[in-house]
Coordinates of C-alpha atoms in Angstrom, one line a residue:
M178 CA 0.0 0.0 0.0
I179 CA 1.2 3.5 -0.8
Y180 CA 0.2 6.2 1.6
D181 CA -0.2 9.9 0.8
V182 CA 1.3 11.0 4.1
V183 CA 3.4 9.2 6.7
V184 CA 3.8 11.1 10.0
I185 CA 6.7 10.1 12.2
G186 CA 6.1 11.0 15.8
G187 CA 2.8 10.8 17.8
G188 CA 3.2 13.9 19.9
A189 CA 1.2 17.2 19.8
A190 CA 2.5 18.3 16.3
G191 CA 2.4 14.8 14.8
M192 CA -1.1 13.9 15.9
L193 CA -2.6 17.2 14.7
A194 CA -0.7 17.0 11.4
A195 CA -2.0 13.5 10.8
S196 CA -5.6 14.3 11.6
V197 CA -5.5 17.5 9.5
A198 CA -4.0 15.6 6.5
A199 CA -6.6 12.9 6.8
K200 CA -9.4 15.5 6.9
H201 CA -8.1 16.9 3.6
G202 CA -8.7 13.4 2.1
A203 CA -5.2 12.0 2.4
K204 CA -4.5 8.3 3.3
V205 CA -2.4 8.8 6.4
L206 CA -0.2 6.5 8.5
L207 CA 1.2 7.7 11.9
F208 CA 4.3 6.0 13.4
E209 CA 4.9 6.4 17.2
R210 CA 7.9 4.6 18.8
N211 CA 6.1 4.3 22.2
D212 CA 3.3 1.9 23.0
R213 CA 0.9 4.8 23.2
L214 CA 0.5 8.3 21.7
G215 CA 1.1 11.6 23.5
R216 CA 3.5 10.4 26.1
K217 CA 5.2 13.7 26.5
L218 CA 2.0 15.7 26.1
I219 CA 0.4 13.8 29.0
I220 CA 3.0 15.0 31.5
T221 CA 3.2 18.7 30.4
G222 CA 2.2 21.3 32.8
K223 CA 2.6 18.9 35.7
G224 CA 0.0 16.7 34.1
R225 CA -2.4 19.5 33.5
C226 CA -1.3 20.5 29.9
N227 CA -1.1 24.3 29.3
L228 CA -2.1 23.8 25.7
T229 CA -1.9 27.4 24.5
N230 CA -2.3 31.0 25.6
D231 CA -5.5 33.0 25.0
C232 CA -3.9 35.8 23.1
S233 CA -3.3 37.0 19.5
A234 CA -0.8 35.5 17.1
S235 CA 1.3 38.6 17.4
E236 CA 1.5 38.2 21.2
I237 CA 2.6 34.6 20.7
L238 CA 5.3 35.8 18.3
A239 CA 6.5 38.3 20.9
N240 CA 7.2 35.4 23.3
I241 CA 9.2 33.4 20.8
P242 CA 12.9 34.6 21.1
N243 CA 14.1 32.0 18.6
G244 CA 12.3 31.7 15.3
H245 CA 9.5 34.2 15.6
K246 CA 9.9 35.6 12.1
F247 CA 9.9 32.1 10.6
L248 CA 6.7 31.2 12.5
Y249 CA 4.7 34.3 11.4
S250 CA 2.8 32.5 8.6
A251 CA 2.1 29.3 10.6
L252 CA 0.9 31.1 13.7
N253 CA -1.4 33.4 11.7
G254 CA -2.7 30.4 9.8
F255 CA -3.6 28.5 13.0
P256 CA -3.6 31.0 15.9
P257 CA -4.5 30.3 19.6
S258 CA -8.2 31.0 18.9
H259 CA -8.3 28.1 16.4
V260 CA -6.6 25.8 18.9
I261 CA -9.2 26.7 21.5
S262 CA -12.0 26.2 19.0
L263 CA -10.6 22.9 17.9
F264 CA -10.4 21.3 21.3
E265 CA -13.8 22.6 22.3
S266 CA -15.2 21.0 19.1
L267 CA -13.6 17.8 20.2
G268 CA -15.5 17.9 23.4
V269 CA -12.8 19.3 25.8
S270 CA -13.9 22.0 28.2
L271 CA -11.2 24.6 28.7
K272 CA -10.4 27.3 31.2
T273 CA -8.1 30.3 31.3
E274 CA -5.9 31.0 34.3
R275 CA -3.3 33.6 35.3
G276 CA -1.2 34.9 32.4
R277 CA -4.0 33.8 30.0
R278 CA -2.7 30.2 30.1
V279 CA -5.3 27.8 28.8
F280 CA -5.9 24.4 30.4
P281 CA -8.5 21.6 30.2
A282 CA -11.2 22.4 32.8
S283 CA -10.6 19.0 34.3
D284 CA -6.9 19.8 34.9
K285 CA -6.1 16.5 33.2
A286 CA -3.7 16.4 30.2
S287 CA -5.1 13.0 29.4
D288 CA -8.3 14.8 28.2
I289 CA -6.2 16.5 25.5
V290 CA -4.5 13.3 24.5
D291 CA -7.7 11.3 24.4
A292 CA -9.4 13.9 22.3
L293 CA -6.6 13.8 19.7
R294 CA -6.5 10.0 19.7
D295 CA -10.3 9.9 19.1
D296 CA -9.9 12.5 16.3
L297 CA -7.3 10.4 14.6
K298 CA -9.6 7.4 14.7
R299 CA -12.5 9.3 13.4
S300 CA -10.4 10.8 10.6
G301 CA -9.3 7.3 9.5
V302 CA -5.6 7.7 10.4
S303 CA -3.7 4.3 10.7
V304 CA -1.4 4.1 13.7
R305 CA 1.6 1.9 14.2
T306 CA 3.5 1.9 17.5
K307 CA 6.8 1.1 15.9
R308 CA 10.1 2.9 15.7
V309 CA 11.1 4.3 12.3
L310 CA 14.7 3.1 11.7
D311 CA 15.4 4.8 8.3
V312 CA 13.9 6.8 5.5
F313 CA 14.9 6.6 1.8
C314 CA 14.1 9.0 -1.1
D315 CA 12.7 7.0 -4.1
D316 CA 14.2 9.3 -6.8
G317 CA 11.3 11.8 -6.9
N318 CA 8.6 9.1 -6.5
G319 CA 8.1 9.5 -2.8
F320 CA 9.8 7.7 0.2
S321 CA 10.4 4.4 1.7
V322 CA 10.0 4.3 5.5
V323 CA 11.7 1.4 7.2
S324 CA 10.4 0.4 10.6
S325 CA 11.0 -2.8 12.6
G326 CA 9.8 -5.6 10.5
S327 CA 8.3 -3.6 7.6
E328 CA 8.8 -1.1 4.8
T329 CA 6.2 1.5 3.9
N330 CA 5.9 3.6 0.7
T331 CA 4.5 7.1 0.9
R332 CA 4.3 10.2 -1.3
T333 CA 5.2 12.6 1.6
I334 CA 6.6 12.5 5.1
I335 CA 6.1 14.7 8.1
V336 CA 8.8 14.4 10.7
A337 CA 7.5 15.4 14.1
T338 CA 9.7 13.4 16.5
G339 CA 10.3 16.2 19.1
G340 CA 13.6 17.3 20.5
M341 CA 16.0 15.8 23.0
S342 CA 14.2 16.6 26.2
Y343 CA 12.5 14.0 28.3
P344 CA 14.0 11.0 26.5
A345 CA 11.9 8.6 28.5
T346 CA 8.9 9.8 26.5
G347 CA 10.6 8.9 23.2
S348 CA 12.3 12.2 22.4
T349 CA 15.7 10.7 21.8
G350 CA 16.8 12.7 18.7
D351 CA 15.8 10.1 16.1
G352 CA 14.3 12.9 13.9
F353 CA 17.5 14.9 13.9
E354 CA 19.4 11.9 12.6
L355 CA 16.9 11.2 9.8
A356 CA 17.0 14.9 8.8
K357 CA 20.8 14.9 8.7
K358 CA 20.7 11.8 6.6
L359 CA 18.4 13.6 4.1
G360 CA 20.8 16.5 3.9
H361 CA 19.5 18.9 6.5
T362 CA 21.6 20.9 9.0
V363 CA 20.8 20.6 12.8
T364 CA 21.9 23.5 15.0
E365 CA 23.4 23.1 18.4
L366 CA 20.9 21.4 20.8
R367 CA 20.5 22.7 24.3
G368 CA 17.9 22.8 27.0
S369 CA 15.3 25.6 27.4
L370 CA 12.9 25.7 30.3
V371 CA 15.5 23.7 32.2
P372 CA 17.0 23.7 35.7
L373 CA 20.1 25.8 36.3
V374 CA 23.5 25.0 37.7
A375 CA 24.2 27.7 40.1
E376 CA 26.8 27.9 42.9
P377 CA 26.4 24.2 43.9
E378 CA 28.5 24.5 47.0
L379 CA 26.1 27.1 48.3
C380 CA 22.8 25.7 47.0
V381 CA 23.5 22.2 48.3
Q382 CA 23.3 23.7 51.8
M383 CA 19.7 24.6 51.0
Q384 CA 18.8 21.5 49.1
G385 CA 15.1 20.7 49.2
L386 CA 14.1 24.2 50.3
T387 CA 11.2 25.6 48.3
L388 CA 10.6 29.3 48.4
K389 CA 7.1 30.4 47.5
N390 CA 6.1 33.9 46.5
V391 CA 9.6 35.2 45.9
R392 CA 10.7 37.4 43.0
L393 CA 13.5 36.2 40.8
S394 CA 15.3 38.7 38.5
V395 CA 17.9 37.6 35.9
Y396 CA 20.9 39.8 34.9
D397 CA 23.3 39.4 32.0
G398 CA 25.8 42.1 33.0
S399 CA 23.5 45.0 32.2
K400 CA 21.8 47.2 34.8
K401 CA 18.3 46.1 33.9
P402 CA 17.0 42.6 34.4
I403 CA 16.3 40.6 31.3
F404 CA 13.6 38.6 33.1
A405 CA 11.7 39.1 36.4
D406 CA 8.8 37.2 37.8
L407 CA 7.1 36.2 41.1
G408 CA 6.6 32.6 41.9
E409 CA 8.2 29.4 43.3
L410 CA 11.8 28.5 43.5
L411 CA 13.5 25.2 44.5
F412 CA 17.1 24.8 45.7
T413 CA 18.8 21.5 44.7
H414 CA 22.1 19.9 45.0
F415 CA 23.2 21.4 41.7
G416 CA 21.5 24.8 41.9
L417 CA 18.0 26.1 41.1
S418 CA 14.9 24.4 39.8
G419 CA 11.1 25.0 40.1
P420 CA 8.9 27.2 37.9
L421 CA 10.8 30.4 38.3
A422 CA 14.2 28.8 37.4
L423 CA 12.7 27.0 34.4
S424 CA 11.1 30.3 33.1
A425 CA 14.3 32.2 33.7
S426 CA 16.4 29.7 31.8
A427 CA 14.6 30.5 28.5
H428 CA 16.1 34.0 28.8
M429 CA 19.7 32.8 29.4
R430 CA 20.7 31.9 25.8
D431 CA 24.4 32.7 25.5
F432 CA 26.5 31.4 28.3
S433 CA 29.5 31.3 26.0
K434 CA 29.5 35.1 25.8
K435 CA 27.6 36.4 28.9
K436 CA 27.8 35.9 32.6
Y437 CA 24.4 35.5 34.3
H438 CA 23.3 36.0 37.8
V439 CA 20.0 36.1 39.6
L440 CA 18.7 38.3 42.4
I441 CA 16.1 36.8 44.7
D442 CA 13.8 39.1 46.6
L443 CA 12.9 37.0 49.6
K444 CA 10.3 39.4 50.8
P445 CA 8.6 41.0 47.7
G446 CA 5.6 42.0 49.7
L447 CA 7.6 44.4 51.8
D448 CA 9.5 47.4 50.5
E449 CA 12.9 48.2 52.1
K450 CA 11.3 50.5 54.7
K451 CA 8.6 48.1 55.8
L452 CA 11.1 45.2 55.9
D453 CA 13.4 47.2 58.1
L454 CA 10.5 47.9 60.5
R455 CA 9.7 44.1 60.5
I456 CA 13.4 43.3 61.3
L457 CA 13.4 45.9 64.1
R458 CA 10.4 44.3 65.7
D459 CA 12.1 40.9 65.6
F460 CA 15.3 42.3 66.9
E461 CA 13.4 43.9 69.8
K462 CA 11.8 40.6 70.6
Y463 CA 15.1 38.8 70.5
K464 CA 17.4 41.6 71.6
S465 CA 19.3 39.5 74.1
R466 CA 19.9 36.6 71.7
D467 CA 22.8 36.0 69.3
F468 CA 22.1 37.2 65.8
A469 CA 22.1 33.5 64.6
N470 CA 19.1 32.8 66.8
A471 CA 17.0 35.9 65.9
L472 CA 15.9 35.2 62.3
G473 CA 13.6 32.3 62.8
D474 CA 10.4 34.3 62.6
L475 CA 11.5 35.9 59.3
L476 CA 13.2 33.1 57.3
N477 CA 13.1 29.4 56.7
R478 CA 15.7 27.7 58.9
S479 CA 17.5 26.2 55.8
I480 CA 18.4 29.6 54.5
I481 CA 19.3 31.3 57.7
P482 CA 23.0 30.1 57.9
I483 CA 23.5 31.4 54.3
V484 CA 21.9 34.7 55.1
I485 CA 24.1 35.1 58.1
E486 CA 27.2 34.3 56.2
K487 CA 26.3 36.7 53.4
S488 CA 25.3 39.5 55.7
G489 CA 28.8 39.8 57.2
I490 CA 27.3 40.1 60.7
P491 CA 29.0 37.7 63.2
P492 CA 26.5 35.0 64.1
G493 CA 27.4 35.3 67.8
K494 CA 26.9 39.0 68.0
K495 CA 24.1 40.1 70.3
V496 CA 21.1 41.5 68.5
H497 CA 21.0 44.7 70.6
S498 CA 24.6 45.4 69.4
I499 CA 23.8 45.2 65.7
S500 CA 24.3 48.6 64.1
R501 CA 22.0 50.5 61.8
E502 CA 24.5 50.0 59.0
E503 CA 24.5 46.2 59.6
R504 CA 20.7 46.1 59.7
R505 CA 20.6 48.1 56.4
A506 CA 22.9 45.6 54.8
L507 CA 20.7 42.8 56.0
V508 CA 17.6 44.5 54.4
L509 CA 19.4 44.8 51.1
L510 CA 20.5 41.2 51.2
L511 CA 17.0 39.9 51.7
K512 CA 15.7 42.1 48.9
A513 CA 18.5 41.0 46.5
F514 CA 19.9 37.6 47.5
R515 CA 22.5 37.1 44.7
I516 CA 23.4 33.7 43.1
E517 CA 25.8 33.3 40.2
V518 CA 24.5 31.0 37.4
D519 CA 27.0 28.7 35.7
G520 CA 24.8 27.2 33.0
P521 CA 21.8 25.0 32.2
R522 CA 21.4 21.4 33.2
P523 CA 21.7 18.8 30.3
V524 CA 19.1 19.1 27.5
E525 CA 17.7 15.7 28.6
E526 CA 16.4 17.4 31.7
A527 CA 14.7 20.3 29.8
I528 CA 11.1 20.7 29.1
I529 CA 11.9 22.1 25.6
T530 CA 14.8 21.6 23.3
S531 CA 16.3 24.8 21.9
G532 CA 17.9 24.2 18.5
G533 CA 16.9 21.9 15.7
I534 CA 16.5 21.8 11.9
T535 CA 17.9 25.0 10.5
L536 CA 15.0 27.3 9.6
S537 CA 16.5 28.6 6.4
E538 CA 16.1 25.0 5.0
I539 CA 12.3 25.0 5.6
N540 CA 9.5 26.8 3.8
P541 CA 7.8 28.8 6.6
K542 CA 4.4 28.7 4.9
T543 CA 4.2 24.9 4.4
M544 CA 6.9 23.5 6.7
E545 CA 8.2 21.6 3.6
S546 CA 12.0 21.1 3.2
K547 CA 13.6 23.3 0.7
L548 CA 16.1 20.5 0.1
V549 CA 13.9 17.5 -0.3
S550 CA 10.5 17.7 -2.0
G551 CA 7.8 16.0 -0.1
L552 CA 9.6 16.2 3.3
Y553 CA 8.0 18.2 6.0
F554 CA 8.8 19.1 9.6
A555 CA 6.6 20.1 12.6
G556 CA 7.0 20.8 16.3
E557 CA 10.0 20.8 18.5
I558 CA 12.3 19.3 15.9
I559 CA 12.6 22.7 14.1
D560 CA 14.9 25.4 15.5
A561 CA 12.3 27.5 17.2
D562 CA 11.3 27.7 20.9
A563 CA 9.4 30.0 23.2
Y564 CA 9.0 31.2 26.8
T565 CA 6.7 29.3 29.2
G566 CA 3.0 30.0 29.1
G567 CA 1.6 27.7 26.5
Y568 CA 3.6 29.2 23.7
N569 CA 5.7 26.1 22.8
L570 CA 2.6 23.9 22.4
Q571 CA 1.1 26.6 20.2
I572 CA 4.2 26.3 18.0
A573 CA 3.5 22.6 17.8
W574 CA -0.2 23.0 16.9
S575 CA 0.5 25.7 14.3
T576 CA 3.4 24.0 12.5
G577 CA 1.6 20.6 12.7
F578 CA -1.5 22.2 11.1
A579 CA 0.6 23.8 8.3
A580 CA 2.6 20.6 7.6
G581 CA -0.5 18.4 7.6
S582 CA -2.5 20.7 5.3
A583 CA 0.4 21.1 2.8
A584 CA 1.5 17.5 2.8
A585 CA -2.1 16.3 2.0
N586 CA -2.4 18.7 -0.9
A587 CA 1.1 18.1 -2.3
D588 CA 1.3 17.3 -6.0

């Protein structure tokens, strides 16, 4: 049997591309190396699936630091409003939360995956849970797709195998190898939305500590922060993790040329004057104690030894002897707790892969290769990625829609 479209990869981009192509009348076969579809999709957003952001295409583009010009056509062709309408038409109730992030109303990513699986079935897409081992061009007459135990012929191929992040879900870089074999260039792959290696000797002392409602600001040597947000931060044996660190990592893109550090405002609800008054009250309460024993009401015990060390105030100094200048230094420290960032953790630990198929080798309107006719790409495999907030999944939907539509209508 000769298929019109073979899709390699059963993630967000691959499943949508397959169903779109089938709805255009194409005979479609979808390969997924795992035993079930949507393995990575089902764990996104801590299992809740932030599937898009309820904003305009132009606002999505503003949150894509890498590849925004390339994605202009795809995002305008299938913007967030279309994604929302699609899933509502598939029977998924949605809700919008802080930052206009869109989730299934059930808070279950499985609802998104189930809706896509059902849509594939209704659209007549054939699914094989097999790993694609190789692809051959048949001299302008389509492609041969080799999987374990079989060979399939097709007019067109859509490669939507994801990046290198979360390899346990099947994102092991197979698509990059196939693309390179077919003549494409793959840029350097690194993690985005990834934990950060940051002063391990310091952070290990606070390992396991979660700070909630703190403000994190990222600096790259300039006076103004390149990122700042309020949220949750986790200290680990290697550095920083948690939502704030992951979001911040997407803004740290050039460790080879820049030196990054973060400032943590441990008390963002208090300005310097109010924080000083709060410290004065605690110092009055514990005026006969050593400084080391006077911060328990203000800070988590795990961070107190580090704050004491950074403050320069001797831990054994009596609280009533602490000078105004020392207290001022303590206030500034709590409002700007500095940590140097050495780099990201490995790409395998990232939520998103930054890097991929070189964009200049892909037609931005159709996602078709400029080097190999009938070859298309969609999703995380291309060299485009965004900040957190549903933007990366929107890239997957938009590029999957573009590739599926174009492949089905290819001559």
